[in-house]
Tab-separated table of C-alpha atoms and ligand atoms in Angstrom:
chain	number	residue	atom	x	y	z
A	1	UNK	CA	-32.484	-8.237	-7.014
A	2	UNK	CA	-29.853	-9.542	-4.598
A	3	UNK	CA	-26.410	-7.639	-4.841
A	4	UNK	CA	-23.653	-10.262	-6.183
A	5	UNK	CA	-21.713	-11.753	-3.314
A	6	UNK	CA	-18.091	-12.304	-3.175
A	7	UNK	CA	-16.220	-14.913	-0.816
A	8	UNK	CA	-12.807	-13.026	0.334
A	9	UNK	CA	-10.415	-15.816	1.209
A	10	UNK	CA	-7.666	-14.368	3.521
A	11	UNK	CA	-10.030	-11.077	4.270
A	12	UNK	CA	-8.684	-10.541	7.462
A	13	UNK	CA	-5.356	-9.888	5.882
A	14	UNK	CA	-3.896	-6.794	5.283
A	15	UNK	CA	-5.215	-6.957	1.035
A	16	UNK	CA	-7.960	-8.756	1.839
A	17	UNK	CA	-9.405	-6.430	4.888
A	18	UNK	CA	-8.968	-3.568	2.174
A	19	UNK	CA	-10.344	-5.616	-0.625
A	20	UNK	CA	-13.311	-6.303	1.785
A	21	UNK	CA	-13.996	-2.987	2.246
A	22	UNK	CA	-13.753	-2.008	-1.160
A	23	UNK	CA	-16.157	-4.403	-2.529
A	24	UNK	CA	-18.677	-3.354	0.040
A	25	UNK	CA	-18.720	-0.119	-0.896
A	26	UNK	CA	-18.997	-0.768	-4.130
A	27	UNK	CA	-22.098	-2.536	-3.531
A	28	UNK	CA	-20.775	-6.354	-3.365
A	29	UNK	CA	-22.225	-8.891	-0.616
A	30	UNK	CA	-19.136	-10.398	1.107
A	31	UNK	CA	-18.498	-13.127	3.286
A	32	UNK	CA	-14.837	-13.532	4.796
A	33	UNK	CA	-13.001	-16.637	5.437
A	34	UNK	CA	-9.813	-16.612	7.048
A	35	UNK	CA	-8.147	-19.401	9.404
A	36	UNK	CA	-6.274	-16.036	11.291
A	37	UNK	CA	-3.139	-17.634	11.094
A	38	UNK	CA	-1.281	-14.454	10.772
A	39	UNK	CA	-4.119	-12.421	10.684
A	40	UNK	CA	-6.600	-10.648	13.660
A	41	UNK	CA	-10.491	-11.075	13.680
A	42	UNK	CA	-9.926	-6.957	14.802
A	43	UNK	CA	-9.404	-6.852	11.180
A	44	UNK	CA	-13.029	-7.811	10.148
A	45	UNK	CA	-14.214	-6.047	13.455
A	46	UNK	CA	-12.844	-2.748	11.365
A	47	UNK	CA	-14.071	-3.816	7.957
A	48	UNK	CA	-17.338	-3.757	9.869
A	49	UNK	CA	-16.960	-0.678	11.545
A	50	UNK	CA	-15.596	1.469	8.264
A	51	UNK	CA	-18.691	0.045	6.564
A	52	UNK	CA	-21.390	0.066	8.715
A	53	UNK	CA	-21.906	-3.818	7.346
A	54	UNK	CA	-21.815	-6.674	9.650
A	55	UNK	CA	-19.798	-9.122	7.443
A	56	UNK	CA	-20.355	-12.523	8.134
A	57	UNK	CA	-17.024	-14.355	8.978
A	58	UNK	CA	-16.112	-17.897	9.159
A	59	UNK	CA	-13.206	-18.996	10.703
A	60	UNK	CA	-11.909	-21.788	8.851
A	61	UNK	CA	-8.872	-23.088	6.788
A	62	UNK	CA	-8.993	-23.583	2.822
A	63	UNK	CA	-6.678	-26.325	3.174
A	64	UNK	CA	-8.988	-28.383	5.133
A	65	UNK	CA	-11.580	-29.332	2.708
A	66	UNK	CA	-14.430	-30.208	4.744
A	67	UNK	CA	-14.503	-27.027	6.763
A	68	UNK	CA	-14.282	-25.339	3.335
A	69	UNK	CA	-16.649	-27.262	1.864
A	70	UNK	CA	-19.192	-25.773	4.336
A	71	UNK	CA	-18.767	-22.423	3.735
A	72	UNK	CA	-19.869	-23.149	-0.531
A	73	UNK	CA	-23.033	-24.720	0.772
A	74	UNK	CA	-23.837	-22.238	3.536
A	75	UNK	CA	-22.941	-18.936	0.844
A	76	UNK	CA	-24.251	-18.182	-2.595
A	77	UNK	CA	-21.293	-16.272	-3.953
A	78	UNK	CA	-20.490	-16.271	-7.313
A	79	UNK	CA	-17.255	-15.097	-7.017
A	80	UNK	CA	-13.896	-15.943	-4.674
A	81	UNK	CA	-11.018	-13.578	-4.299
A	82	UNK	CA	-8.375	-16.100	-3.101
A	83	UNK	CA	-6.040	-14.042	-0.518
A	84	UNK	CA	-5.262	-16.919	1.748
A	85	UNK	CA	-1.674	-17.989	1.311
A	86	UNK	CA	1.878	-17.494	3.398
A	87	UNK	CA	3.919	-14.731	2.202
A	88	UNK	CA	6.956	-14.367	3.573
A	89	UNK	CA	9.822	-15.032	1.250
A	90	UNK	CA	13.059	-15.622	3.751
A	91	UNK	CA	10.391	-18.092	5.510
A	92	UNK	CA	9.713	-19.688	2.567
A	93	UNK	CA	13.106	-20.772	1.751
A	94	UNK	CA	13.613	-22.511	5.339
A	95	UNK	CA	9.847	-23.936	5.543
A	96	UNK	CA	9.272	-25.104	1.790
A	97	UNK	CA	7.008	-27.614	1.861
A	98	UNK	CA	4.763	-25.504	4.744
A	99	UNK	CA	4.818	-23.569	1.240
A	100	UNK	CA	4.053	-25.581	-1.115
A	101	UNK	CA	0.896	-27.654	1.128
A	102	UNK	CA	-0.388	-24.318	2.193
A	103	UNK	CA	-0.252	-22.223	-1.033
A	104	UNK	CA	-1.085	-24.750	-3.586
A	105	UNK	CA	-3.413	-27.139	-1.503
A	106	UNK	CA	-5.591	-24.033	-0.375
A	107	UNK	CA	-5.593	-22.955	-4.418
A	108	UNK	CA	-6.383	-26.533	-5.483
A	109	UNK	CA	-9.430	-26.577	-2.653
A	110	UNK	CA	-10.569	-23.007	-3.713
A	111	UNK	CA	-10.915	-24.756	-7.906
A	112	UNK	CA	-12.356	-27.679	-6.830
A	113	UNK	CA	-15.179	-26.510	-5.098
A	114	UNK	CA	-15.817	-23.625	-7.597
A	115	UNK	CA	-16.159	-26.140	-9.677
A	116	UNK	CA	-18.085	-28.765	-7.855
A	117	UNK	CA	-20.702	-25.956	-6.488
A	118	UNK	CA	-20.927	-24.002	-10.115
A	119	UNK	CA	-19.189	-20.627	-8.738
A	120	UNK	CA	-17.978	-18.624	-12.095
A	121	UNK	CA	-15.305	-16.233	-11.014
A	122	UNK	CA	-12.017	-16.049	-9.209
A	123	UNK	CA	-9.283	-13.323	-8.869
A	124	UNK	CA	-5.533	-14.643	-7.913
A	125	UNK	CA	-3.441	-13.036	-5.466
A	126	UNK	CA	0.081	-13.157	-7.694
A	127	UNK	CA	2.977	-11.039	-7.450
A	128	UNK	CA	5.538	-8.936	-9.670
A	129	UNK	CA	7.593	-11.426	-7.853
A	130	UNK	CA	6.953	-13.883	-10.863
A	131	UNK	CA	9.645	-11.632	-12.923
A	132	UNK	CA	12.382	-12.214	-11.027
A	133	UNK	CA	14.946	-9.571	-12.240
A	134	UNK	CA	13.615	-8.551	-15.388
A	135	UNK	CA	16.064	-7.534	-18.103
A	136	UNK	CA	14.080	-4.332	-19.099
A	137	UNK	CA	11.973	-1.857	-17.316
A	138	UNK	CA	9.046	-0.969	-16.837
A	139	UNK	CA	7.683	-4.640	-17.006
A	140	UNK	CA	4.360	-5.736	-18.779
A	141	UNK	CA	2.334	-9.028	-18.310
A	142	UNK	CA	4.439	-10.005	-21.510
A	143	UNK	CA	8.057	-9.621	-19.370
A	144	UNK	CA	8.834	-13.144	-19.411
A	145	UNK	CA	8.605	-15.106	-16.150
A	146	UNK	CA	11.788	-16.232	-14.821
A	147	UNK	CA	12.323	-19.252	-12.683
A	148	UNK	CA	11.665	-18.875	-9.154
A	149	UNK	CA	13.979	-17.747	-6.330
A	150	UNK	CA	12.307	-18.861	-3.494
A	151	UNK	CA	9.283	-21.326	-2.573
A	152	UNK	CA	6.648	-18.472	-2.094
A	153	UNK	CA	7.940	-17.362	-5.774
A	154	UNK	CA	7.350	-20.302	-6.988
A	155	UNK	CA	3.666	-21.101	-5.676
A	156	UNK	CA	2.831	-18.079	-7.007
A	157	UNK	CA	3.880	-18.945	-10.501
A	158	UNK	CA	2.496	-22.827	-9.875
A	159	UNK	CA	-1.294	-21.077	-8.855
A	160	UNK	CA	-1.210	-19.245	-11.785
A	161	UNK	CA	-0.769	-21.661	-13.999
A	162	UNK	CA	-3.347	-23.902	-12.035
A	163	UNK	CA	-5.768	-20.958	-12.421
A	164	UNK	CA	-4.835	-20.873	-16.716
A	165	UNK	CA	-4.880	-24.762	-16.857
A	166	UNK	CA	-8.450	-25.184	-14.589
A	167	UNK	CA	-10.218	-21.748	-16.439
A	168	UNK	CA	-8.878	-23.072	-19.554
A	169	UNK	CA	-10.677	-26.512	-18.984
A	170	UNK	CA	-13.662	-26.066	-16.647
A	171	UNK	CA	-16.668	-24.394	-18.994
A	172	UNK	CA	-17.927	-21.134	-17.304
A	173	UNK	CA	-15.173	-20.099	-15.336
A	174	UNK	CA	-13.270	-17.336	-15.501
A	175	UNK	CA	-9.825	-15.937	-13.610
A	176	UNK	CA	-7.884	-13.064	-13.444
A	177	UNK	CA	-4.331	-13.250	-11.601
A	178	UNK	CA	-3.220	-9.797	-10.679
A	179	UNK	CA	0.222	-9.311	-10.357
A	180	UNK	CA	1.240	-7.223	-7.317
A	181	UNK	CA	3.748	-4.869	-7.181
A	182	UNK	CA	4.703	-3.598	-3.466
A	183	UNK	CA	1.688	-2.888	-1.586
A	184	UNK	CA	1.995	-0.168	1.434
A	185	UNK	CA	0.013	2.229	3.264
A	186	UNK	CA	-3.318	1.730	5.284
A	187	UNK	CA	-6.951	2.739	5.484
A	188	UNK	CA	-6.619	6.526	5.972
A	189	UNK	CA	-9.122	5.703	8.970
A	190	UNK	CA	-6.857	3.963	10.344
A	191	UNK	CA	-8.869	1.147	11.452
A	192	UNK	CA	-7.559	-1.550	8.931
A	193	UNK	CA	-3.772	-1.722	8.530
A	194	UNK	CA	-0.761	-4.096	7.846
A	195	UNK	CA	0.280	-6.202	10.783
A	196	UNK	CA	2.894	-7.698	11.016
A	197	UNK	CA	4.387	-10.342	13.587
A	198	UNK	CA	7.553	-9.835	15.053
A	199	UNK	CA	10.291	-8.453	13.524
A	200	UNK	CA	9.151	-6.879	9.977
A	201	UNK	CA	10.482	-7.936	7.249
A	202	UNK	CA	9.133	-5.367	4.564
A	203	UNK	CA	10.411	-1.852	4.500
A	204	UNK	CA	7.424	0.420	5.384
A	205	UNK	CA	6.533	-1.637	8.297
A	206	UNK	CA	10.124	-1.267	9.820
A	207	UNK	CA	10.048	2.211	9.130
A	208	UNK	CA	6.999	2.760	10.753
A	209	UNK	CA	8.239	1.047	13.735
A	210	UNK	CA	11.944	2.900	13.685
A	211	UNK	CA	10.064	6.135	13.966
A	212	UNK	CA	7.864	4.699	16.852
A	213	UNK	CA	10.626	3.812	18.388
A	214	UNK	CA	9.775	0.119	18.933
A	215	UNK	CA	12.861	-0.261	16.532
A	216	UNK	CA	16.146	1.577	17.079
A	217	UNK	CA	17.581	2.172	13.610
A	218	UNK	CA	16.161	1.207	9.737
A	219	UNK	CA	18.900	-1.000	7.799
A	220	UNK	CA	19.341	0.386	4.254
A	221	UNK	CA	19.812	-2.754	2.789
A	222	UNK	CA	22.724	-1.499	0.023
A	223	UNK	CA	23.793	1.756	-1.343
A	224	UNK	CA	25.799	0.509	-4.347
A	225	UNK	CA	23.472	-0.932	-6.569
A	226	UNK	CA	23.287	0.541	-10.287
A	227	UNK	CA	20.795	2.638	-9.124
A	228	UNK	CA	20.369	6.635	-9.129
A	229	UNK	CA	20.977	7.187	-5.344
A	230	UNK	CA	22.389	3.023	-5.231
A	231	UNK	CA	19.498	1.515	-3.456
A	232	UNK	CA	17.294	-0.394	-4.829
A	233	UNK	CA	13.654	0.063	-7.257
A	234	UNK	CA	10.525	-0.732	-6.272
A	235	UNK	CA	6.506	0.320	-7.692
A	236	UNK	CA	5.249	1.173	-4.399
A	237	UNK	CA	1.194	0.496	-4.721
A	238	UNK	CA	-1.294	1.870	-2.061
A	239	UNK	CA	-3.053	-0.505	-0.666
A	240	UNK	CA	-6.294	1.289	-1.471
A	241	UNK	CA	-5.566	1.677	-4.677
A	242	UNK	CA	-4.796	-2.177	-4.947
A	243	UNK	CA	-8.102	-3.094	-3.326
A	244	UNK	CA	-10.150	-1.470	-5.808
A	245	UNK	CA	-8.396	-3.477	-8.345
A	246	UNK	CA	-9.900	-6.218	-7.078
A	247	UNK	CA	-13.492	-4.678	-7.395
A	248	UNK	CA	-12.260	-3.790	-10.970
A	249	UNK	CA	-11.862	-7.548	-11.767
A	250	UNK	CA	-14.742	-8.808	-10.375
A	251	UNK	CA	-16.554	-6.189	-11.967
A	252	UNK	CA	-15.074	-7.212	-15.513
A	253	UNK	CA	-15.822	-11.048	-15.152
A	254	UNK	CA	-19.192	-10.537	-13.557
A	255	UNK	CA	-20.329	-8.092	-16.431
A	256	UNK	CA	-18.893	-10.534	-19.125
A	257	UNK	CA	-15.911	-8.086	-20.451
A	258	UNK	CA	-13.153	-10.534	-19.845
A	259	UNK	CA	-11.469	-11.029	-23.192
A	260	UNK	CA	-10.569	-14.388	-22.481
A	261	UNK	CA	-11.398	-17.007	-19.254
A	262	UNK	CA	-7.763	-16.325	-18.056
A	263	UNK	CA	-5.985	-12.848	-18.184
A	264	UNK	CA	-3.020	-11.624	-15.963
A	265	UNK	CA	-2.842	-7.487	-15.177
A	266	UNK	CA	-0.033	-5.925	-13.306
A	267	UNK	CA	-1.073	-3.679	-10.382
A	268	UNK	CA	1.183	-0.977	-9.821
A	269	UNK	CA	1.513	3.161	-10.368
A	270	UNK	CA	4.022	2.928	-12.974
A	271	UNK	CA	6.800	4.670	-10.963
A	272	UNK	CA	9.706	3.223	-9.830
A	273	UNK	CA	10.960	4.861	-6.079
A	274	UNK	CA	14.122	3.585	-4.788
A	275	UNK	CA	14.889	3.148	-0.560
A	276	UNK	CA	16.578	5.843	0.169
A	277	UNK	CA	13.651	8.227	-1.411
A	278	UNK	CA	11.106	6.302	0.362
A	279	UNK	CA	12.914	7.088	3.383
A	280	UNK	CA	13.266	10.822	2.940
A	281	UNK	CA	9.504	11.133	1.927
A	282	UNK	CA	8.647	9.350	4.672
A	283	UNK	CA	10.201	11.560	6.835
A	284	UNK	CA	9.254	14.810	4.681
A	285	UNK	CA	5.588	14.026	4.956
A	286	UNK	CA	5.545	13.049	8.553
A	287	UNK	CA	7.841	15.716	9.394
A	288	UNK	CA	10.199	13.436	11.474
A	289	UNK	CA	13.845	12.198	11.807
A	290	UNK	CA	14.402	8.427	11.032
A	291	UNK	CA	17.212	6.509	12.400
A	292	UNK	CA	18.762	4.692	9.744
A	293	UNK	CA	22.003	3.543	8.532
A	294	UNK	CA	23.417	1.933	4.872
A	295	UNK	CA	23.785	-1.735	5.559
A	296	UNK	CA	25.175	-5.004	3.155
A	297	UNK	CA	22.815	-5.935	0.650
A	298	UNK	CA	20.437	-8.068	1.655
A	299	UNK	CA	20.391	-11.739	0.343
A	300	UNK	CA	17.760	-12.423	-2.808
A	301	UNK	CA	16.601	-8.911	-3.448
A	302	UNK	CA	16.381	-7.628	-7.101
A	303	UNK	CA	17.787	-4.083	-8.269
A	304	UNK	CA	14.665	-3.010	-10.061
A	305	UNK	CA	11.046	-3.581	-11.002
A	306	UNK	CA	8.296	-1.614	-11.598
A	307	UNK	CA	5.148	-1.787	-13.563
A	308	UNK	CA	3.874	-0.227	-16.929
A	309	UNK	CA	-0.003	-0.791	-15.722
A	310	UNK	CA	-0.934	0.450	-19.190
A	311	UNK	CA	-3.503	-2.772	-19.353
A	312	UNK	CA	-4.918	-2.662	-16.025
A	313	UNK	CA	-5.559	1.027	-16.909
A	314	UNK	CA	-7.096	0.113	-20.265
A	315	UNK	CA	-8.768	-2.792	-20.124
A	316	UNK	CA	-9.736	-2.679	-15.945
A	317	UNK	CA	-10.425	1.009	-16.029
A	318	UNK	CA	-8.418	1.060	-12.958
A	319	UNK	CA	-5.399	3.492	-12.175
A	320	UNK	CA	-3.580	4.507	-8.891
A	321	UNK	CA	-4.850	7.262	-7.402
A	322	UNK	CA	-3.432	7.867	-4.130
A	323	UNK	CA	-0.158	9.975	-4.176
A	324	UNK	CA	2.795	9.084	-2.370
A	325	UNK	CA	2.563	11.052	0.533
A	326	UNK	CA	-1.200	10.317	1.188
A	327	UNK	CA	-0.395	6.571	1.289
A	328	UNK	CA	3.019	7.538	4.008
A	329	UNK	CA	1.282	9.241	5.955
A	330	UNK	CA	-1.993	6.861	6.455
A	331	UNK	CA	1.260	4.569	7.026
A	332	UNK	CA	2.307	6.626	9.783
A	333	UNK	CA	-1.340	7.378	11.055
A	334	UNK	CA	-2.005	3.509	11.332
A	335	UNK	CA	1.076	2.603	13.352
A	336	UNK	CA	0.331	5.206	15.684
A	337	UNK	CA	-3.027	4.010	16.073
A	338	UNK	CA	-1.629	0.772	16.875
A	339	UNK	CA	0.370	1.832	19.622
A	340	UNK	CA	-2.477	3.645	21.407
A	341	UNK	CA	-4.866	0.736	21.258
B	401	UFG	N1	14.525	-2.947	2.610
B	401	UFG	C1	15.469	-2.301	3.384
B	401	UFG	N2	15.395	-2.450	4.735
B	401	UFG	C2	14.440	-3.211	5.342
B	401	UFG	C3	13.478	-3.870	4.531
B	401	UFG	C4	13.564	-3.711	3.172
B	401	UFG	O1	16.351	-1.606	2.884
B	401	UFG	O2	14.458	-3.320	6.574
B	401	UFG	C5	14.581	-2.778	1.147
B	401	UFG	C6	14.786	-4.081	0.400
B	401	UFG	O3	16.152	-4.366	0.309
B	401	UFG	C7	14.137	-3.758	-0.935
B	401	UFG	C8	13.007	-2.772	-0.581
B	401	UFG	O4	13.355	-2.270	0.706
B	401	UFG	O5	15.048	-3.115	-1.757
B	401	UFG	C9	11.656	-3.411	-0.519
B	401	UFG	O6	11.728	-4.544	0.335
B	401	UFG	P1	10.432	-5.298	0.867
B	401	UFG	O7	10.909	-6.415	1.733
B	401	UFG	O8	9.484	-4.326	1.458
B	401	UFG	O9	9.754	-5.840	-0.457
B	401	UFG	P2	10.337	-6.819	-1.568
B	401	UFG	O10	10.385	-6.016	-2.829
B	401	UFG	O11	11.547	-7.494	-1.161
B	401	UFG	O12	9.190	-7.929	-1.572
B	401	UFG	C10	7.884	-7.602	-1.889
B	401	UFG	C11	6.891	-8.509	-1.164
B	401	UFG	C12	6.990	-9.915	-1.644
B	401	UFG	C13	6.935	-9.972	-3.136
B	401	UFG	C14	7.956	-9.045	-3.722
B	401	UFG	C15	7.856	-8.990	-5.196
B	401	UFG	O13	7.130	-8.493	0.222
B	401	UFG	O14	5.903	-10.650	-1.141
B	401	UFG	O15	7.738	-7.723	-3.238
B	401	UFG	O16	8.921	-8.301	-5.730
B	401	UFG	F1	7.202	-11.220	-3.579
């Protein structure tokens, strides 16, 4: 019997390279399509070489239909993990309706087609982000949303309500949204990795790069929250960890143990870390000095969030693994192995 194929949209991204490799080894077929708009086809080149599978790739954009379209009739997955999608949030506010085309005309393409070629299952890329500031921690898929602060907070909420509406309505299919909470780390062999262009806007990256010197000194953004230490909360989720999630929810819909065609699961440990610890582990683990200095708050952020991933861990069977300092210091490893390529 053939092995059940997945189509990774956005697998040369940082989740989707590590969702790639995931699936492969747990015995999925994949095929990749990515339009490497902010991504690097050395991405699939080290899904490939961490596997030992040469994954076909097509270069091609969801958004444009017809080159989409091509990639249903040439594959015979069953199943699409939909990656592809900006992500910046600061970008999103200045570039909204980039946003909104790209994030919800990509999702929209990714339905239609499922629909039109009879593919069953789809996982959503979604984000804690859809909480906003929650008034209670830890947070649970039954936290209320709260409106949207930005654009790229708001297609995420808009997708997964197209995802509810479309599973809801379309006979046979089935979706899971997963809601991230803040993915970090790399592929201990350092081949896969996050990569980010220019000047990064996410905390591990710029620490990375502050201790590589490539940037002179981390800003703390704000030491006077109403916080422990007075910086802010976040569920820090290997990226490992958050791939095999994704193998997790495939799993469930292929095998027929969804408990309804659309369910929601927060991915996170479960274990709220705030800046300024992240920083000293960082530097306890990779037993080095990082530059940084307590700077304003930045604009938009929230105190606090992190997960209670009680129903990923029940109902998923899935649970972060990967310890703190493992997922630092493949963090570490991977930006070093960037600088000697
Ligand atoms: N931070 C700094 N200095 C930096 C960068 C970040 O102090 O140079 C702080 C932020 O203020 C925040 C924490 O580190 O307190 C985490 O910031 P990130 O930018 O790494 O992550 P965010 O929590 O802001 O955003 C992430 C994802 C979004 C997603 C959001 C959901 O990047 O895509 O989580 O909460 F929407």
């Amino acid at each position: 019997m053939s092995k059940p194929s997945v189509l990774v949209s956005g697998g040369a991204g940082y989740i989707g390279s590590h969702t790639a490799v995931e699936l492969i080894r747990a015995g999925y077929d994949v095929v990749i399509v990515d339009n490497l708009s902010n991504s690097e086809i050395g991405a699939v080149e080290g899904v490939r070489k961490i596997t030992g599978v040469e994954v076909p790739f097509v270069e091609a954009d969801c958004c444009d239909e017809a080159a989409f379209r091509k990639v249903f009739e040439q594959y015979a997955f069953d199943s699409v993990i939909h990656f592809a999608a900006s992500k910046a949030v600061n970008e999103s506010v200045h570039k909204p309706l980039e946003y909104y085309r790209n994030n919800l005309t990509s999702f929209m393409n990714v339905i239609a087609l499922m629909r039109e070629y009879g593919r069953h299952n789809i996982v959503f890329s979604s984000s804690c982000t859809v909480y906003g500031e929650p008034d209670k921690q830890p947070v649970t898929e039954q936290t209320p949303r709260k409106p949207a602060t930005s654009p790229y907070g708001n297609t995420k909420q808009m997708c997964e309500d197209i995802l509810r509406d479309s599973v809801g309505a379309y006979e046979g299919m089935k979706g899971i949204a997963l809601r991230y909470f803040n993915p970090i780390g790399a592929h201990p062999s350092a081949l896969i990795g996050e990569l980010p262009r220019g000047v990064p806007q996410n905390l591990v990256p710029y620490i990375t790069q502050t201790a590589a010197g490539i940037r002179e000194c981390l800003s703390v953004f704000g030491d006077d929250y109403p916080t422990p230490d007075g910086s802010c909360i976040r569920d820090y989720i290997d990226v490992v960890d958050l791939a095999r999630a994704h193998v997790a929810a495939i799993g469930r819909m292929i095998e027929g143990r969804s408990k309804a065609a659309y369910e929601v699961f927060n991915i996170g440990t479960g274990r709220g870390v705030s800046v300024l610890e992240l920083v000293r582990k960082f530097e306890e683990v990779n037993h080095l000095k990082l530059n940084y200095r307590i700077a304003p708050r930045r604009e938009g952020d929230i105190v606090a969030i992190w997960a209670d991933p009680t129903l990923a861990n029940n109902e998923l069977g899935w649970k972060a693994e990967r310890t703190l300092d493992e997922t630092l210091a493949a963090a570490w490893k991977w930006e070093q192995h960037l600088r000697e390529k």
